[in-house]
Amino acid sequence: MKNRQLGPFSVSAIGLGCMNLSHAYGAPVTAEQGESVLLRALDRGVTLFDTAALYGFGANEELVGKVLSKHRRKFTLASKCGMTGVDGKRVIDGRPATLKRTCDEALQRLRTDVIDLYYLHRWDKSVPIEDSVGALSDLVRQGKIQTIGLSEVSASTLRKAHAVHPITALQTEYSLWTRNPEIAVLQACKELGTAFVAFSPVARGYLTGTLRDVATLDPKDIRRGMPRFSPESYAANLRLLDGLGAIARDAGCSMAQVALAWLLHQGEHVIPIPGTTSRSHLDEDLEAADVVLPAEILARLDALMQPRAITAARYNAQSQSEVDTEEF
């Protein structure tokens, strides 16, 4: 597995987003299946594992801690605070006292003394970003976390935060069908020496070409509430996949692999973290690190998947109000 730099850490060029094992896409997998995927990733050379307090309201951190704590020296551990489950409901709370308390709780679930990269999962807009990052910098001084990250924020918010404490990584959605980071934040990360961690790099399954009918989604699948996955919008977006499939065939790889390889070609500071519940899909994703795309293929991908070609927004109004990202 090729490596990329994440602040002081050298990590696998493709990490693993662990959310799918416990959260968001219907019923979570069994503990045995989750363990199988995590250990397969470790065996395949993945050295960046990404979780959060929100995922399964603590269950994902517990799973990662139970399975991987005995291998703690082999990987970089990332988790997130500031958006958690409280009494069965999702709550955004960036107050310093809350962040410090939830860090202690996360350390227990993860069965570790220190979290390598701790993100503010959402900026609580009722709290100045400087205050939330200040609390995280206290955790660095206390030795409970090593570095600080931000999720779903704009370039201007990143710069404000970075002035308080160096921001090691910024995480937001980035893929061929979500190009918003190209407006400003991708370049801001490059200027500041901040790694850009791309979540949902295969567009929540869309770019794999395997999800053809959104009516088959689990009733509790979060995609049912996303505008791009409404039946009408998804039908329109499906029309792009024939072209994507043709490009992938010409590149000699799968659609998921061409999508991940395209991200890796967007800059050495870009690190995708696909998630999966399948060992075979995991293997497919990781093999994308070895895919080299010629300029002609990159140009065809860029022309096909322009923002104006995508039907509907990525978030509904409520979810959009909770993020701070630039939007086309």
CSV table of C-alpha atoms in Angstrom, one decimal:
chain,number,residue,atom,x,y,z
A,1,MET,CA,0.0,0.0,0.0
A,2,LYS,CA,1.3,3.4,-1.0
A,3,ASN,CA,1.5,6.1,1.8
A,4,ARG,CA,0.5,9.7,2.1
A,5,GLN,CA,1.3,12.3,4.8
A,6,LEU,CA,-1.3,13.2,7.4
A,7,GLY,CA,0.3,15.8,9.5
A,8,PRO,CA,3.0,13.9,11.5
A,9,PHE,CA,1.6,10.5,10.4
A,10,SER,CA,2.5,8.5,7.3
A,11,VAL,CA,-0.7,6.6,6.4
A,12,SER,CA,-2.1,4.4,3.7
A,13,ALA,CA,-3.1,6.4,0.6
A,14,ILE,CA,-6.6,5.0,1.0
A,15,GLY,CA,-8.0,4.7,4.6
A,16,LEU,CA,-11.1,3.0,5.9
A,17,GLY,CA,-14.2,4.9,6.9
A,18,CYS,CA,-15.8,2.7,9.6
A,19,MET,CA,-19.2,4.3,9.8
A,20,ASN,CA,-21.0,1.8,7.5
A,21,LEU,CA,-20.4,-1.0,10.0
A,22,SER,CA,-22.6,0.6,12.6
A,23,HIS,CA,-24.6,3.5,11.2
A,24,ALA,CA,-26.6,5.2,8.5
A,25,TYR,CA,-27.3,2.6,5.8
A,26,GLY,CA,-29.9,0.4,7.5
A,27,ALA,CA,-29.3,-2.3,10.1
A,28,PRO,CA,-25.6,-2.5,11.2
A,29,VAL,CA,-23.6,-5.6,10.4
A,30,THR,CA,-23.0,-8.3,13.0
A,31,ALA,CA,-20.0,-7.9,15.3
A,32,GLU,CA,-18.4,-10.8,13.6
A,33,GLN,CA,-18.7,-9.2,10.1
A,34,GLY,CA,-17.5,-5.9,11.4
A,35,GLU,CA,-14.4,-7.5,12.9
A,36,SER,CA,-13.8,-9.4,9.7
A,37,VAL,CA,-13.8,-6.2,7.6
A,38,LEU,CA,-11.6,-4.3,10.1
A,39,LEU,CA,-9.0,-7.0,10.3
A,40,ARG,CA,-9.0,-7.5,6.6
A,41,ALA,CA,-8.2,-3.8,6.2
A,42,LEU,CA,-5.4,-4.1,8.6
A,43,ASP,CA,-4.0,-7.1,6.8
A,44,ARG,CA,-4.2,-5.3,3.5
A,45,GLY,CA,-2.1,-2.4,4.8
A,46,VAL,CA,-4.7,0.1,5.8
A,47,THR,CA,-3.2,2.4,8.5
A,48,LEU,CA,-5.9,5.0,8.8
A,49,PHE,CA,-9.1,4.0,10.5
A,50,ASP,CA,-11.8,6.7,10.8
A,51,THR,CA,-14.7,6.5,13.3
A,52,ALA,CA,-16.8,9.0,15.3
A,53,ALA,CA,-18.9,9.2,18.5
A,54,LEU,CA,-22.0,9.7,16.4
A,55,TYR,CA,-21.7,6.4,14.5
A,56,GLY,CA,-24.1,4.0,16.2
A,57,PHE,CA,-24.2,6.5,19.1
A,58,GLY,CA,-20.9,5.1,20.3
A,59,ALA,CA,-21.2,1.6,19.0
A,60,ASN,CA,-18.7,2.1,16.1
A,61,GLU,CA,-16.0,3.4,18.5
A,62,GLU,CA,-16.7,0.4,20.7
A,63,LEU,CA,-16.3,-2.0,17.7
A,64,VAL,CA,-13.1,-0.3,16.6
A,65,GLY,CA,-11.7,-0.4,20.1
A,66,LYS,CA,-12.6,-4.0,20.7
A,67,VAL,CA,-11.2,-5.3,17.4
A,68,LEU,CA,-8.2,-3.0,16.8
A,69,SER,CA,-6.9,-2.0,20.3
A,70,LYS,CA,-4.5,-4.9,20.4
A,71,HIS,CA,-3.0,-3.7,17.1
A,72,ARG,CA,-2.8,-0.1,18.2
A,73,ARG,CA,0.8,0.5,17.2
A,74,LYS,CA,0.0,-0.5,13.6
A,75,PHE,CA,-2.3,2.3,12.6
A,76,THR,CA,-3.4,5.9,12.9
A,77,LEU,CA,-6.7,6.3,14.8
A,78,ALA,CA,-9.1,9.1,13.8
A,79,SER,CA,-12.4,9.9,15.6
A,80,LYS,CA,-14.7,12.9,15.9
A,81,CYS,CA,-16.5,14.9,18.5
A,82,GLY,CA,-19.1,17.7,18.5
A,83,MET,CA,-21.9,15.7,17.1
A,84,THR,CA,-23.2,12.8,19.2
A,85,GLY,CA,-26.3,10.9,20.3
A,86,VAL,CA,-28.1,12.2,23.3
A,87,ASP,CA,-31.2,10.4,24.5
A,88,GLY,CA,-31.5,8.7,21.1
A,89,LYS,CA,-31.2,12.0,19.2
A,90,ARG,CA,-28.4,13.5,17.1
A,91,VAL,CA,-27.1,16.7,18.8
A,92,ILE,CA,-24.5,19.2,17.6
A,93,ASP,CA,-22.6,20.7,20.6
A,94,GLY,CA,-19.3,22.3,20.3
A,95,ARG,CA,-19.0,23.8,23.7
A,96,PRO,CA,-15.5,23.3,25.2
A,97,ALA,CA,-16.8,21.4,28.3
A,98,THR,CA,-18.8,19.0,26.1
A,99,LEU,CA,-15.9,18.3,23.8
A,100,LYS,CA,-13.6,17.5,26.7
A,101,ARG,CA,-16.1,15.2,28.3
A,102,THR,CA,-16.9,13.3,25.1
A,103,CYS,CA,-13.2,12.9,24.5
A,104,ASP,CA,-12.9,11.0,27.8
A,105,GLU,CA,-15.9,8.9,26.8
A,106,ALA,CA,-14.4,8.1,23.4
A,107,LEU,CA,-11.0,7.1,24.9
A,108,GLN,CA,-12.8,4.5,27.0
A,109,ARG,CA,-14.8,3.1,24.0
A,110,LEU,CA,-11.7,3.0,21.8
A,111,ARG,CA,-9.7,1.3,24.5
A,112,THR,CA,-6.7,3.7,24.0
A,113,ASP,CA,-4.8,6.4,25.9
A,114,VAL,CA,-4.7,8.8,23.0
A,115,ILE,CA,-6.6,9.5,19.7
A,116,ASP,CA,-4.2,10.4,16.9
A,117,LEU,CA,-6.5,12.7,15.0
A,118,TYR,CA,-9.6,14.1,16.6
A,119,TYR,CA,-12.0,16.0,14.4
A,120,LEU,CA,-14.7,18.5,15.3
A,121,HIS,CA,-17.4,16.6,13.4
A,122,ARG,CA,-19.6,19.7,12.9
A,123,TRP,CA,-18.9,23.3,13.7
A,124,ASP,CA,-21.6,24.3,16.3
A,125,LYS,CA,-22.4,27.7,14.9
A,126,SER,CA,-23.5,29.0,18.3
A,127,VAL,CA,-19.9,28.6,19.5
A,128,PRO,CA,-17.0,30.5,17.9
A,129,ILE,CA,-14.8,28.1,16.0
A,130,GLU,CA,-11.9,29.5,18.0
A,131,ASP,CA,-13.4,28.4,21.3
A,132,SER,CA,-14.1,24.8,20.1
A,133,VAL,CA,-10.6,24.5,18.6
A,134,GLY,CA,-9.1,26.0,21.8
A,135,ALA,CA,-10.7,23.2,23.8
A,136,LEU,CA,-9.2,20.6,21.4
A,137,SER,CA,-5.8,22.3,21.8
A,138,ASP,CA,-6.2,21.8,25.5
A,139,LEU,CA,-6.7,18.1,24.9
A,140,VAL,CA,-3.5,18.1,22.8
A,141,ARG,CA,-1.6,19.6,25.7
A,142,GLN,CA,-3.1,17.0,28.1
A,143,GLY,CA,-1.9,14.2,25.8
A,144,LYS,CA,-5.4,12.9,25.1
A,145,ILE,CA,-5.2,13.6,21.4
A,146,GLN,CA,-2.3,14.2,19.2
A,147,THR,CA,-3.7,16.4,16.4
A,148,ILE,CA,-6.8,18.3,15.4
A,149,GLY,CA,-9.1,18.0,12.4
A,150,LEU,CA,-12.2,19.7,11.2
A,151,SER,CA,-15.2,18.3,9.2
A,152,GLU,CA,-17.5,20.0,6.7
A,153,VAL,CA,-16.2,23.6,7.1
A,154,SER,CA,-15.3,26.3,4.6
A,155,ALA,CA,-11.9,27.7,3.7
A,156,SER,CA,-12.5,30.8,5.9
A,157,THR,CA,-13.4,28.7,8.9
A,158,LEU,CA,-10.4,26.5,8.4
A,159,ARG,CA,-8.1,29.6,8.4
A,160,LYS,CA,-9.7,30.9,11.6
A,161,ALA,CA,-9.2,27.6,13.3
A,162,HIS,CA,-5.7,27.2,12.0
A,163,ALA,CA,-4.7,30.5,13.6
A,164,VAL,CA,-5.6,29.0,17.0
A,165,HIS,CA,-3.9,25.6,16.5
A,166,PRO,CA,-2.5,23.8,13.4
A,167,ILE,CA,-5.2,21.8,11.7
A,168,THR,CA,-3.8,18.5,10.6
A,169,ALA,CA,-6.8,17.4,8.4
A,170,LEU,CA,-10.0,18.7,7.0
A,171,GLN,CA,-12.6,16.1,6.1
A,172,THR,CA,-15.6,16.7,3.8
A,173,GLU,CA,-17.4,14.9,1.1
A,174,TYR,CA,-15.5,14.8,-2.2
A,175,SER,CA,-16.0,12.7,-5.3
A,176,LEU,CA,-16.7,12.9,-8.9
A,177,TRP,CA,-20.3,13.8,-8.2
A,178,THR,CA,-19.5,16.2,-5.3
A,179,ARG,CA,-16.9,18.7,-6.4
A,180,ASN,CA,-17.6,21.5,-3.9
A,181,PRO,CA,-14.1,21.3,-2.2
A,182,GLU,CA,-12.7,22.6,-5.5
A,183,ILE,CA,-14.3,26.0,-4.9
A,184,ALA,CA,-11.8,26.9,-2.2
A,185,VAL,CA,-11.1,24.5,0.6
A,186,LEU,CA,-8.9,22.0,-1.4
A,187,GLN,CA,-6.5,24.8,-2.2
A,188,ALA,CA,-6.7,26.3,1.3
A,189,CYS,CA,-5.6,22.9,2.7
A,190,LYS,CA,-2.7,22.7,0.3
A,191,GLU,CA,-1.5,26.2,1.3
A,192,LEU,CA,-1.8,25.4,5.1
A,193,GLY,CA,-0.2,22.0,4.9
A,194,THR,CA,-3.5,20.4,6.0
A,195,ALA,CA,-4.4,17.0,4.6
A,196,PHE,CA,-7.7,16.7,2.8
A,197,VAL,CA,-9.6,13.6,3.8
A,198,ALA,CA,-12.4,12.7,1.3
A,199,PHE,CA,-15.4,10.9,2.8
A,200,SER,CA,-18.1,9.3,0.6
A,201,PRO,CA,-15.5,9.0,-2.2
A,202,VAL,CA,-17.7,6.7,-4.3
A,203,ALA,CA,-20.8,8.9,-3.6
A,204,ARG,CA,-22.6,6.6,-1.1
A,205,GLY,CA,-22.6,3.8,-3.7
A,206,TYR,CA,-23.6,5.7,-6.7
A,207,LEU,CA,-20.2,5.7,-8.4
A,208,THR,CA,-19.9,1.9,-8.0
A,209,GLY,CA,-22.7,1.5,-10.6
A,210,THR,CA,-24.3,-1.2,-8.4
A,211,LEU,CA,-27.1,0.8,-6.9
A,212,ARG,CA,-29.7,1.1,-9.7
A,213,ASP,CA,-33.0,1.3,-7.8
A,214,VAL,CA,-33.3,3.5,-4.7
A,215,ALA,CA,-36.6,1.7,-3.9
A,216,THR,CA,-34.4,-1.2,-2.6
A,217,LEU,CA,-32.8,1.0,0.1
A,218,ASP,CA,-33.5,0.1,3.7
A,219,PRO,CA,-36.3,2.2,5.2
A,220,LYS,CA,-33.8,3.7,7.7
A,221,ASP,CA,-31.1,4.3,5.1
A,222,ILE,CA,-30.0,8.0,5.4
A,223,ARG,CA,-29.9,8.2,1.6
A,224,ARG,CA,-33.7,8.2,1.5
A,225,GLY,CA,-33.6,11.8,2.9
A,226,MET,CA,-31.0,13.1,0.5
A,227,PRO,CA,-32.2,15.0,-2.6
A,228,ARG,CA,-29.9,13.2,-5.1
A,229,PHE,CA,-31.4,9.9,-4.0
A,230,SER,CA,-35.0,10.8,-4.6
A,231,PRO,CA,-36.4,8.5,-7.3
A,232,GLU,CA,-36.7,11.3,-9.9
A,233,SER,CA,-33.3,12.8,-9.2
A,234,TYR,CA,-31.5,9.4,-9.0
A,235,ALA,CA,-33.0,8.4,-12.3
A,236,ALA,CA,-31.6,11.5,-13.9
A,237,ASN,CA,-28.2,10.9,-12.3
A,238,LEU,CA,-28.1,7.3,-13.5
A,239,ARG,CA,-27.8,8.5,-17.1
A,240,LEU,CA,-24.2,9.5,-16.3
A,241,LEU,CA,-23.1,6.0,-15.3
A,242,ASP,CA,-23.0,4.6,-18.9
A,243,GLY,CA,-20.3,7.2,-19.7
A,244,LEU,CA,-18.5,6.5,-16.4
A,245,GLY,CA,-18.6,2.8,-17.1
A,246,ALA,CA,-17.1,3.2,-20.5
A,247,ILE,CA,-14.2,5.3,-19.1
A,248,ALA,CA,-13.5,2.8,-16.4
A,249,ARG,CA,-13.3,0.0,-19.0
A,250,ASP,CA,-10.9,2.0,-21.0
A,251,ALA,CA,-8.8,2.6,-17.8
A,252,GLY,CA,-8.9,-1.2,-17.2
A,253,CYS,CA,-10.5,-1.0,-13.8
A,254,SER,CA,-13.9,-1.0,-12.1
A,255,MET,CA,-16.1,2.1,-11.7
A,256,ALA,CA,-15.3,2.3,-8.0
A,257,GLN,CA,-11.6,2.1,-8.7
A,258,VAL,CA,-11.6,4.8,-11.3
A,259,ALA,CA,-13.5,7.1,-8.9
A,260,LEU,CA,-11.0,6.5,-6.1
A,261,ALA,CA,-8.0,6.8,-8.4
A,262,TRP,CA,-9.4,10.1,-9.7
A,263,LEU,CA,-9.4,11.5,-6.2
A,264,LEU,CA,-5.8,10.3,-5.6
A,265,HIS,CA,-4.8,12.3,-8.7
A,266,GLN,CA,-6.3,15.5,-7.4
A,267,GLY,CA,-3.3,16.1,-5.1
A,268,GLU,CA,-0.8,14.4,-2.8
A,269,HIS,CA,-2.7,15.8,0.2
A,270,VAL,CA,-5.9,14.0,-0.7
A,271,ILE,CA,-6.7,10.8,1.2
A,272,PRO,CA,-10.0,9.0,0.4
A,273,ILE,CA,-11.7,6.9,3.1
A,274,PRO,CA,-14.3,4.7,1.5
A,275,GLY,CA,-16.5,2.6,3.7
A,276,THR,CA,-17.8,-0.9,3.2
A,277,THR,CA,-19.3,-3.9,4.9
A,278,SER,CA,-17.8,-6.3,2.4
A,279,ARG,CA,-14.3,-7.8,2.3
A,280,SER,CA,-14.4,-8.1,-1.5
A,281,HIS,CA,-15.5,-4.5,-1.9
A,282,LEU,CA,-12.7,-3.5,0.5
A,283,ASP,CA,-10.1,-5.3,-1.6
A,284,GLU,CA,-11.5,-3.7,-4.8
A,285,ASP,CA,-11.3,-0.2,-3.2
A,286,LEU,CA,-7.7,-0.7,-2.0
A,287,GLU,CA,-6.5,-1.8,-5.4
A,288,ALA,CA,-7.4,1.7,-6.7
A,289,ALA,CA,-4.2,2.9,-5.0
A,290,ASP,CA,-2.2,1.3,-7.8
A,291,VAL,CA,-4.4,2.6,-10.7
A,292,VAL,CA,-2.6,5.3,-12.8
A,293,LEU,CA,-4.9,7.4,-14.9
A,294,PRO,CA,-3.5,9.0,-18.0
A,295,ALA,CA,-4.3,12.7,-18.7
A,296,GLU,CA,-6.8,11.7,-21.4
A,297,ILE,CA,-8.9,9.6,-18.9
A,298,LEU,CA,-8.7,12.4,-16.3
A,299,ALA,CA,-10.0,14.9,-18.8
A,300,ARG,CA,-12.9,12.6,-19.8
A,301,LEU,CA,-13.9,12.1,-16.2
A,302,ASP,CA,-13.7,15.8,-15.5
A,303,ALA,CA,-15.9,16.6,-18.6
A,304,LEU,CA,-18.5,14.0,-17.8
A,305,MET,CA,-19.0,14.7,-14.1
A,306,GLN,CA,-19.1,18.5,-14.0
A,307,PRO,CA,-21.2,19.9,-11.1
A,308,ARG,CA,-23.8,21.2,-13.6
A,309,ALA,CA,-24.4,17.7,-14.8
A,310,ILE,CA,-25.5,16.4,-11.4
A,311,THR,CA,-29.2,16.6,-10.5
A,312,ALA,CA,-30.2,17.9,-7.0
A,313,ALA,CA,-28.2,18.9,-3.9
A,314,ARG,CA,-26.3,16.5,-1.7
A,315,TYR,CA,-28.1,17.5,1.5
A,316,ASN,CA,-31.6,18.4,2.4
A,317,ALA,CA,-32.3,21.9,3.9
A,318,GLN,CA,-31.8,20.8,7.5
A,319,SER,CA,-28.6,18.9,6.9
A,320,GLN,CA,-27.3,21.8,4.7
A,321,SER,CA,-27.9,24.3,7.5
A,322,GLU,CA,-25.6,22.2,9.8
A,323,VAL,CA,-22.5,22.4,7.5
A,324,ASP,CA,-20.3,25.3,6.6
A,325,THR,CA,-19.0,24.2,3.2
A,326,GLU,CA,-18.9,26.3,0.0
A,327,GLU,CA,-21.6,25.2,-2.4
A,328,PHE,CA,-21.9,25.5,-6.2
